[in-house]
Amino acid sequence: MALLTGVADALSTERRPAPEPPTAPPAKRVPLAAGLALAVTLAGAVAATAGLRLTLLFVVGLALGVALFNSRFGFTSAWRQLVAVGQGRALQAHMLMLAAACLLFAPLLAAGTGFRGVEIEGSLSPVGTSLLVGAFLFGIGMQIGGSCASGTLFAIGSGQTAIVLTLAGFIAGSVLGAWHLPFWTTQMPTGPEVSFADTPLGYPGAVLISLTLMALVVGATVVVGRRRQPPALDRPPVARGVARVIRGSWPIWVGAMVLAGLNALTLWLSGGAWGVTSAFALWGSKALDAVGVDVASWGYWQNPGNAEKLAGPVLADRTSVMNVGIMVGALIASAAAGAFTLHRRIPGKLAAGAVIGGILMGYGARLAYGCNIGAYFGGIASFSLHGWVWGAVAILGTVVGLRARPLFGLGNPKPTDSAC
């Protein structure tokens, strides 16, 4: 609990005085009405197709989209700021989010059952070659593609049309990764799943280990920040008074706590932690299947659980339903904040970076058993060693990705910058 309090205090204040953020513009009523109508329509479609549980998960997806947008909670920018200029505030928010998630996940995982008796399992994956290669490629891809998995979804919802290209690349890379995955898991060296809960102290010990590691990460960011004197982060336009709850922007520590709670709610409702990228492999594979490609014969789709998803409707897939909810939730939040804007002109270099970055992330996510959400967030919250390894290797990929960004017309933060 001391970690939660200390990090929240650190995140609620800036070392350097920051100017007051501008006032949020008026809501954009047409996109807002469209988003609300779409949310109601899709909720009805999910209810008719898959029942109450997935309808509730769609609502959780909507809430995730609102939280991601209103807090501008970034994964890609957090690693970029840390590596480029030593700004660790966003990574400290990650640790707060992960600490809260661990405290919420532990009793749920220990109980083993959730909503209507669903069996609860954590996100545990082995540490091996595929994890190392996949996380490294993902780290590169998210820097040249301009977003991570969750960021891709909420950016599309808020009108950033360039990120649609990132999503297209994400889907293509995910399909390619699904096709190649048996090679990486059977022909390349791999190790066992390692859970911090598999000790004599069980989940209390796992929480203690996890919070200790998070405290070390926070301490490291403080040391780096003192040495490099990073700039403050920009503060987006903010609504005043009670309207801020709906129209944003939220303090980053609020976003961290809300995301942790929503991930725990996802675990309780569905039996598994929040994930994103498995849906991209499903969408792309269904498209190939529709044009006659025998994707069902691939080893990835021979797994009984995956085969059931491939054979069923998209709205019966938990991850797909939540992904759509995130995009719609971000649409609603950005329109309410007056920030929804369609970006129509996309420079060629930026478009190329978006597609290539998406492909690297999609392929890497399949190899690494998930993305910044399924592997990093869900893995660490589930007390799996692979989540920590994923995060460390993704930072190494970030270093390479930052060097590649100028090739695609993208800049990097400088010590005199204040933008995130």
CSV table of C-alpha atoms in Angstrom, one decimal, residues 24-408:
chain,number,residue,atom,x,y,z
A,24,ALA,CA,-11.7,21.8,-23.0
A,25,PRO,CA,-13.7,23.0,-26.1
A,26,PRO,CA,-17.4,22.4,-26.4
A,27,ALA,CA,-18.6,18.8,-27.0
A,28,LYS,CA,-19.0,17.7,-30.6
A,29,ARG,CA,-22.6,16.7,-30.6
A,30,VAL,CA,-22.9,14.8,-33.9
A,31,PRO,CA,-20.0,12.4,-33.2
A,32,LEU,CA,-21.2,12.1,-29.6
A,33,ALA,CA,-24.7,11.1,-30.7
A,34,ALA,CA,-23.3,8.7,-33.3
A,35,GLY,CA,-21.1,7.1,-30.6
A,36,LEU,CA,-23.9,6.7,-28.2
A,37,ALA,CA,-26.2,5.2,-30.8
A,38,LEU,CA,-23.5,2.9,-31.9
A,39,ALA,CA,-22.9,1.7,-28.3
A,40,VAL,CA,-26.5,0.9,-27.8
A,41,THR,CA,-26.9,-0.9,-31.1
A,42,LEU,CA,-23.7,-3.0,-30.6
A,43,ALA,CA,-24.7,-3.8,-27.0
A,44,GLY,CA,-28.0,-5.2,-28.4
A,45,ALA,CA,-26.2,-7.2,-31.1
A,46,VAL,CA,-23.8,-8.7,-28.6
A,47,ALA,CA,-26.6,-9.5,-26.2
A,48,ALA,CA,-28.5,-11.3,-29.0
A,49,THR,CA,-25.5,-13.2,-30.2
A,50,ALA,CA,-23.6,-14.1,-27.0
A,51,GLY,CA,-25.7,-13.3,-24.0
A,52,LEU,CA,-25.2,-11.4,-20.7
A,53,ARG,CA,-21.5,-12.1,-20.0
A,54,LEU,CA,-20.2,-10.7,-23.3
A,55,THR,CA,-22.6,-7.8,-23.1
A,56,LEU,CA,-21.1,-6.8,-19.7
A,57,LEU,CA,-17.7,-7.2,-21.2
A,58,PHE,CA,-18.7,-4.9,-24.1
A,59,VAL,CA,-19.6,-2.3,-21.5
A,60,VAL,CA,-16.3,-2.8,-19.8
A,61,GLY,CA,-14.7,-2.2,-23.2
A,62,LEU,CA,-16.6,1.1,-23.5
A,63,ALA,CA,-15.3,2.1,-20.0
A,64,LEU,CA,-11.8,1.2,-21.0
A,65,GLY,CA,-12.0,3.4,-24.1
A,66,VAL,CA,-13.2,6.3,-22.0
A,67,ALA,CA,-10.5,5.8,-19.4
A,68,LEU,CA,-7.7,5.4,-22.0
A,69,PHE,CA,-8.8,8.6,-23.8
A,70,ASN,CA,-9.6,10.8,-20.8
A,71,SER,CA,-6.4,9.9,-19.0
A,72,ARG,CA,-4.3,9.9,-22.2
A,73,PHE,CA,-2.8,6.8,-20.7
A,74,GLY,CA,0.1,5.8,-22.9
A,75,PHE,CA,2.4,2.8,-23.1
A,76,THR,CA,4.3,3.7,-26.3
A,77,SER,CA,4.9,7.3,-25.1
A,78,ALA,CA,5.9,6.1,-21.6
A,79,TRP,CA,8.8,4.1,-22.9
A,80,ARG,CA,9.7,6.7,-25.5
A,81,GLN,CA,9.9,9.5,-22.9
A,82,LEU,CA,12.0,7.4,-20.5
A,83,VAL,CA,14.5,6.3,-23.2
A,84,ALA,CA,14.7,9.6,-25.0
A,85,VAL,CA,14.8,12.2,-22.3
A,86,GLY,CA,14.6,10.3,-19.0
A,87,GLN,CA,11.0,11.3,-18.2
A,88,GLY,CA,9.7,8.5,-16.0
A,89,ARG,CA,6.4,9.9,-14.8
A,90,ALA,CA,4.3,7.8,-17.2
A,91,LEU,CA,6.3,4.6,-16.3
A,92,GLN,CA,5.6,5.4,-12.7
A,93,ALA,CA,1.9,5.5,-13.6
A,94,HIS,CA,2.4,2.0,-15.1
A,95,MET,CA,3.8,0.8,-11.8
A,96,LEU,CA,0.9,2.3,-9.9
A,97,MET,CA,-1.6,0.6,-12.3
A,98,LEU,CA,0.3,-2.7,-11.9
A,99,ALA,CA,0.5,-2.5,-8.1
A,100,ALA,CA,-3.3,-1.9,-7.9
A,101,ALA,CA,-4.0,-4.7,-10.4
A,102,CYS,CA,-1.8,-7.2,-8.4
A,103,LEU,CA,-3.7,-6.4,-5.2
A,104,LEU,CA,-7.0,-6.9,-7.0
A,105,PHE,CA,-6.0,-10.0,-9.0
A,106,ALA,CA,-4.5,-11.9,-6.0
A,107,PRO,CA,-7.8,-12.7,-4.2
A,108,LEU,CA,-9.6,-13.5,-7.5
A,109,LEU,CA,-6.9,-15.9,-8.7
A,110,ALA,CA,-6.8,-17.5,-5.2
A,111,ALA,CA,-10.5,-18.0,-5.3
A,112,GLY,CA,-10.4,-19.5,-8.7
A,113,THR,CA,-14.0,-18.7,-9.7
A,114,GLY,CA,-15.7,-15.6,-10.9
A,115,PHE,CA,-19.0,-14.4,-12.3
A,116,ARG,CA,-21.5,-17.3,-12.5
A,117,GLY,CA,-18.9,-19.8,-11.5
A,118,VAL,CA,-16.5,-19.1,-14.4
A,119,GLU,CA,-13.0,-20.6,-13.8
A,120,ILE,CA,-10.4,-17.9,-13.4
A,121,GLU,CA,-6.9,-18.3,-14.8
A,122,GLY,CA,-4.1,-15.9,-14.8
A,123,SER,CA,-2.1,-14.9,-17.9
A,124,LEU,CA,0.9,-17.2,-17.5
A,125,SER,CA,3.2,-17.9,-20.4
A,126,PRO,CA,6.7,-19.5,-20.8
A,127,VAL,CA,9.9,-17.5,-21.0
A,128,GLY,CA,11.7,-18.5,-24.2
A,129,THR,CA,13.0,-17.5,-27.6
A,130,SER,CA,9.6,-16.6,-29.0
A,131,LEU,CA,8.9,-14.2,-26.0
A,132,LEU,CA,12.3,-12.5,-26.4
A,133,VAL,CA,12.0,-12.1,-30.2
A,134,GLY,CA,8.3,-11.1,-30.1
A,135,ALA,CA,8.7,-8.5,-27.3
A,136,PHE,CA,11.7,-6.9,-29.0
A,137,LEU,CA,9.9,-6.7,-32.4
A,138,PHE,CA,6.9,-5.2,-30.6
A,139,GLY,CA,9.1,-2.6,-28.9
A,140,ILE,CA,10.4,-1.5,-32.3
A,141,GLY,CA,7.0,-1.6,-34.0
A,142,MET,CA,5.2,0.6,-31.4
A,143,GLN,CA,7.7,3.4,-31.8
A,144,ILE,CA,7.5,3.5,-35.6
A,145,GLY,CA,3.8,2.6,-35.8
A,146,GLY,CA,2.9,5.4,-33.4
A,147,SER,CA,0.9,3.4,-30.9
A,148,CYS,CA,0.6,0.2,-28.9
A,149,ALA,CA,-2.2,-2.3,-29.0
A,150,SER,CA,-4.6,-0.4,-26.7
A,151,GLY,CA,-3.4,2.9,-28.1
A,152,THR,CA,-4.3,1.8,-31.6
A,153,LEU,CA,-7.8,1.2,-30.6
A,154,PHE,CA,-8.5,4.4,-28.7
A,155,ALA,CA,-6.6,6.5,-31.3
A,156,ILE,CA,-8.9,5.1,-34.0
A,157,GLY,CA,-11.9,5.8,-31.9
A,158,SER,CA,-10.8,9.4,-31.4
A,159,GLY,CA,-10.5,10.0,-35.2
A,160,GLN,CA,-6.7,9.5,-35.8
A,161,THR,CA,-7.1,8.0,-39.3
A,162,ALA,CA,-3.3,7.3,-39.7
A,163,ILE,CA,-3.7,4.7,-37.0
A,164,VAL,CA,-6.1,2.8,-39.2
A,165,LEU,CA,-3.1,1.9,-41.2
A,166,THR,CA,-1.3,0.7,-38.0
A,167,LEU,CA,-4.4,-1.5,-37.3
A,168,ALA,CA,-4.2,-2.9,-40.8
A,169,GLY,CA,-0.6,-3.8,-40.3
A,170,PHE,CA,-1.4,-5.2,-36.9
A,171,ILE,CA,-3.9,-7.5,-38.3
A,172,ALA,CA,-1.6,-8.7,-41.1
A,173,GLY,CA,1.3,-9.2,-38.7
A,174,SER,CA,-1.0,-11.1,-36.3
A,175,VAL,CA,-2.1,-13.5,-39.0
A,176,LEU,CA,1.5,-14.1,-40.1
A,177,GLY,CA,2.5,-14.7,-36.5
A,178,ALA,CA,-0.4,-17.2,-36.0
A,179,TRP,CA,0.8,-19.0,-39.1
A,180,HIS,CA,4.5,-19.1,-37.9
A,181,LEU,CA,3.8,-19.7,-34.1
A,182,PRO,CA,4.2,-23.5,-34.1
A,183,PHE,CA,7.8,-23.0,-35.4
A,184,TRP,CA,8.7,-20.7,-32.6
A,185,THR,CA,7.0,-22.8,-29.9
A,186,THR,CA,8.2,-26.2,-31.0
A,187,GLN,CA,11.5,-25.7,-32.9
A,188,MET,CA,13.1,-22.9,-30.9
A,189,PRO,CA,14.2,-23.1,-27.2
A,190,THR,CA,11.6,-22.3,-24.6
A,191,GLY,CA,11.2,-22.6,-20.9
A,192,PRO,CA,8.5,-23.2,-18.3
A,193,GLU,CA,5.8,-20.9,-17.1
A,194,VAL,CA,7.1,-19.2,-13.9
A,195,SER,CA,4.6,-17.8,-11.4
A,196,PHE,CA,5.6,-15.8,-8.3
A,197,ALA,CA,2.6,-17.5,-6.6
A,198,ASP,CA,4.4,-20.9,-6.8
A,199,THR,CA,6.2,-20.4,-3.6
A,200,PRO,CA,5.4,-21.5,0.0
A,201,LEU,CA,4.0,-18.0,0.6
A,202,GLY,CA,1.5,-18.3,-2.3
A,203,TYR,CA,-0.3,-15.2,-3.4
A,204,PRO,CA,0.8,-13.0,-0.4
A,205,GLY,CA,4.4,-13.8,-1.3
A,206,ALA,CA,3.7,-13.1,-5.0
A,207,VAL,CA,2.2,-9.6,-4.1
A,208,LEU,CA,5.3,-8.9,-2.0
A,209,ILE,CA,7.7,-9.8,-4.8
A,210,SER,CA,5.7,-7.8,-7.4
A,211,LEU,CA,5.5,-4.7,-5.2
A,212,THR,CA,9.2,-4.9,-4.5
A,213,LEU,CA,10.0,-5.0,-8.2
A,214,MET,CA,7.7,-2.1,-8.9
A,215,ALA,CA,9.3,-0.1,-6.1
A,216,LEU,CA,12.7,-0.7,-7.7
A,217,VAL,CA,11.4,0.4,-11.1
A,218,VAL,CA,10.0,3.6,-9.6
A,219,GLY,CA,13.3,4.2,-7.8
A,220,ALA,CA,15.2,3.8,-11.0
A,221,THR,CA,13.0,6.3,-12.8
A,222,VAL,CA,13.6,8.8,-10.1
A,223,VAL,CA,17.4,8.4,-10.3
A,224,VAL,CA,17.3,8.7,-14.1
A,225,GLY,CA,15.1,11.8,-13.8
A,226,ARG,CA,17.4,13.5,-11.4
A,227,ARG,CA,20.4,12.9,-13.6
A,228,ARG,CA,18.8,13.9,-16.9
A,229,GLN,CA,16.4,16.7,-15.7
A,230,PRO,CA,13.6,15.7,-18.1
A,231,PRO,CA,10.9,18.2,-19.2
A,232,ALA,CA,7.4,18.2,-17.8
A,233,LEU,CA,4.7,16.4,-19.8
A,234,ASP,CA,2.1,18.4,-21.7
A,235,ARG,CA,-1.3,18.7,-20.1
A,236,PRO,CA,-4.2,18.3,-22.5
A,237,PRO,CA,-7.3,20.6,-22.4
A,238,VAL,CA,-9.4,19.9,-19.3
A,239,ALA,CA,-13.1,20.3,-18.4
A,240,ARG,CA,-13.9,22.2,-15.2
A,241,GLY,CA,-15.9,20.9,-12.3
A,242,VAL,CA,-17.9,17.8,-12.2
A,243,ALA,CA,-17.9,17.7,-16.1
A,244,ARG,CA,-14.3,16.6,-15.9
A,245,VAL,CA,-15.4,13.1,-15.0
A,246,ILE,CA,-17.0,12.7,-18.4
A,247,ARG,CA,-15.1,15.2,-20.6
A,248,GLY,CA,-11.6,14.8,-19.1
A,249,SER,CA,-8.7,15.1,-18.9
A,250,TRP,CA,-8.0,13.0,-15.9
A,251,PRO,CA,-4.8,12.9,-13.8
A,252,ILE,CA,-2.7,10.1,-15.0
A,253,TRP,CA,-2.8,8.3,-11.7
A,254,VAL,CA,-6.6,8.2,-11.9
A,255,GLY,CA,-6.4,6.5,-15.2
A,256,ALA,CA,-3.9,4.0,-13.8
A,257,MET,CA,-6.3,3.1,-11.0
A,258,VAL,CA,-9.4,2.9,-13.2
A,259,LEU,CA,-7.5,0.6,-15.7
A,260,ALA,CA,-6.4,-1.7,-12.9
A,261,GLY,CA,-10.0,-2.0,-11.7
A,262,LEU,CA,-11.4,-2.6,-15.1
A,263,ASN,CA,-8.8,-5.3,-15.8
A,264,ALA,CA,-9.8,-7.0,-12.5
A,265,LEU,CA,-13.4,-6.8,-13.5
A,266,THR,CA,-12.6,-8.4,-16.8
A,267,LEU,CA,-10.9,-11.2,-15.0
A,268,TRP,CA,-13.9,-11.8,-12.7
A,269,LEU,CA,-16.4,-11.6,-15.6
A,270,SER,CA,-14.6,-13.7,-18.2
A,271,GLY,CA,-12.1,-15.8,-16.3
A,272,GLY,CA,-9.1,-14.2,-18.0
A,273,ALA,CA,-7.3,-10.9,-18.0
A,274,TRP,CA,-7.8,-8.2,-20.5
A,275,GLY,CA,-6.2,-8.9,-23.9
A,276,VAL,CA,-6.3,-7.2,-27.3
A,277,THR,CA,-4.2,-8.8,-30.1
A,278,SER,CA,-5.7,-12.3,-30.3
A,279,ALA,CA,-8.7,-10.6,-31.9
A,280,PHE,CA,-6.5,-9.2,-34.7
A,281,ALA,CA,-5.4,-12.7,-35.6
A,282,LEU,CA,-9.0,-13.8,-35.6
A,283,TRP,CA,-10.2,-10.9,-37.8
A,284,GLY,CA,-7.5,-11.4,-40.4
A,285,SER,CA,-7.8,-15.2,-40.4
A,286,LYS,CA,-11.6,-15.0,-40.9
A,287,ALA,CA,-11.0,-12.7,-43.9
A,288,LEU,CA,-8.6,-15.2,-45.4
A,289,ASP,CA,-11.0,-18.0,-44.7
A,290,ALA,CA,-13.7,-16.1,-46.5
A,291,VAL,CA,-11.6,-16.0,-49.7
A,292,GLY,CA,-10.7,-19.7,-49.6
A,293,VAL,CA,-7.4,-19.9,-47.6
A,294,ASP,CA,-7.4,-23.0,-45.3
A,295,VAL,CA,-6.4,-21.2,-42.1
A,296,ALA,CA,-8.2,-23.9,-40.0
A,297,SER,CA,-5.3,-26.3,-40.9
A,298,TRP,CA,-2.7,-24.0,-39.2
A,299,GLY,CA,-1.4,-25.3,-35.9
A,300,TYR,CA,-2.5,-22.1,-34.2
A,301,TRP,CA,-6.1,-22.7,-35.2
A,302,GLN,CA,-5.9,-26.4,-34.3
A,303,ASN,CA,-6.0,-25.5,-30.6
A,304,PRO,CA,-9.5,-26.3,-29.5
A,305,GLY,CA,-10.2,-22.9,-27.9
A,306,ASN,CA,-8.9,-21.1,-31.0
A,307,ALA,CA,-10.7,-23.4,-33.4
A,308,GLU,CA,-14.0,-22.6,-31.6
A,309,LYS,CA,-13.4,-18.8,-32.0
A,310,LEU,CA,-12.5,-19.3,-35.7
A,311,ALA,CA,-15.8,-21.2,-36.3
A,312,GLY,CA,-18.0,-18.9,-34.3
A,313,PRO,CA,-19.2,-15.3,-34.9
A,314,VAL,CA,-16.9,-12.4,-34.1
A,315,LEU,CA,-19.4,-11.0,-31.6
A,316,ALA,CA,-19.1,-14.2,-29.6
A,317,ASP,CA,-15.4,-13.6,-29.1
A,318,ARG,CA,-14.6,-11.8,-25.8
A,319,THR,CA,-11.5,-10.0,-27.1
A,320,SER,CA,-13.2,-8.8,-30.3
A,321,VAL,CA,-16.2,-7.5,-28.3
A,322,MET,CA,-14.0,-5.6,-25.9
A,323,ASN,CA,-11.8,-4.2,-28.7
A,324,VAL,CA,-14.9,-2.8,-30.4
A,325,GLY,CA,-16.1,-1.4,-27.1
A,326,ILE,CA,-12.8,0.4,-26.6
A,327,MET,CA,-13.0,2.1,-30.0
A,328,VAL,CA,-16.6,3.2,-29.4
A,329,GLY,CA,-15.8,4.3,-25.9
A,330,ALA,CA,-12.9,6.4,-27.2
A,331,LEU,CA,-15.2,7.9,-29.8
A,332,ILE,CA,-17.7,8.9,-27.1
A,333,ALA,CA,-15.0,10.3,-24.8
A,334,SER,CA,-13.3,12.3,-27.5
A,335,ALA,CA,-16.5,13.7,-28.8
A,336,ALA,CA,-17.6,14.7,-25.3
A,337,ALA,CA,-14.2,16.4,-24.8
A,338,GLY,CA,-14.6,18.3,-28.1
A,339,ALA,CA,-11.4,16.6,-29.3
A,340,PHE,CA,-12.8,14.2,-32.0
A,341,THR,CA,-11.1,15.1,-35.3
A,342,LEU,CA,-10.6,13.1,-38.5
A,343,HIS,CA,-7.1,13.5,-39.8
A,344,ARG,CA,-7.5,13.1,-43.6
A,345,ARG,CA,-4.0,13.9,-44.9
A,346,ILE,CA,-1.4,11.2,-44.1
A,347,PRO,CA,2.2,11.8,-45.4
A,348,GLY,CA,3.7,8.8,-47.3
A,349,LYS,CA,6.5,8.2,-44.8
A,350,LEU,CA,4.1,8.3,-41.9
A,351,ALA,CA,1.8,5.8,-43.7
A,352,ALA,CA,4.7,3.5,-44.3
A,353,GLY,CA,5.8,3.6,-40.7
A,354,ALA,CA,2.2,3.0,-39.5
A,355,VAL,CA,1.9,-0.2,-41.6
A,356,ILE,CA,5.4,-1.5,-40.9
A,357,GLY,CA,5.1,-0.8,-37.2
A,358,GLY,CA,1.7,-2.5,-37.1
A,359,ILE,CA,3.1,-5.6,-38.8
A,360,LEU,CA,6.0,-5.8,-36.4
A,361,MET,CA,3.7,-5.4,-33.4
A,362,GLY,CA,1.2,-8.0,-34.7
A,363,TYR,CA,3.8,-10.5,-35.4
A,364,GLY,CA,5.7,-9.8,-32.2
A,365,ALA,CA,2.5,-10.1,-30.1
A,366,ARG,CA,1.7,-13.5,-31.4
A,367,LEU,CA,5.2,-14.7,-30.7
A,368,ALA,CA,5.3,-13.1,-27.2
A,369,TYR,CA,1.9,-14.5,-26.1
A,370,GLY,CA,0.5,-11.0,-26.0
A,371,CYS,CA,1.1,-7.3,-26.3
A,372,ASN,CA,1.5,-4.4,-23.8
A,373,ILE,CA,-1.9,-5.4,-22.4
A,374,GLY,CA,-2.1,-9.2,-22.6
A,375,ALA,CA,1.6,-9.9,-21.8
A,376,TYR,CA,2.9,-6.9,-19.9
A,377,PHE,CA,-0.2,-5.7,-18.0
A,378,GLY,CA,-2.0,-9.0,-17.7
A,379,GLY,CA,1.1,-11.1,-17.2
A,380,ILE,CA,2.6,-8.9,-14.4
A,381,ALA,CA,-0.9,-8.6,-12.7
A,382,SER,CA,-1.1,-12.4,-12.8
A,383,PHE,CA,2.4,-12.7,-11.2
A,384,SER,CA,4.0,-14.3,-14.2
A,385,LEU,CA,7.7,-13.8,-14.8
A,386,HIS,CA,7.1,-13.5,-18.6
A,387,GLY,CA,5.3,-10.1,-18.1
A,388,TRP,CA,8.4,-8.6,-16.5
A,389,VAL,CA,10.6,-10.1,-19.2
A,390,TRP,CA,8.3,-8.7,-21.9
A,391,GLY,CA,8.5,-5.2,-20.4
A,392,ALA,CA,12.3,-5.2,-20.2
A,393,VAL,CA,12.8,-6.5,-23.7
A,394,ALA,CA,10.2,-4.1,-25.1
A,395,ILE,CA,12.3,-1.3,-23.7
A,396,LEU,CA,15.3,-2.6,-25.6
A,397,GLY,CA,13.1,-2.6,-28.8
A,398,THR,CA,12.2,0.9,-28.0
A,399,VAL,CA,15.8,2.0,-28.2
A,400,VAL,CA,16.0,0.6,-31.7
A,401,GLY,CA,12.6,2.0,-32.6
A,402,LEU,CA,13.6,5.5,-31.6
A,403,ARG,CA,16.6,5.3,-34.0
A,404,ALA,CA,14.3,4.2,-36.8
A,405,ARG,CA,11.6,6.8,-36.3
A,406,PRO,CA,13.3,9.6,-38.3
A,407,LEU,CA,13.3,7.3,-41.4
A,408,PHE,CA,9.5,7.6,-41.3
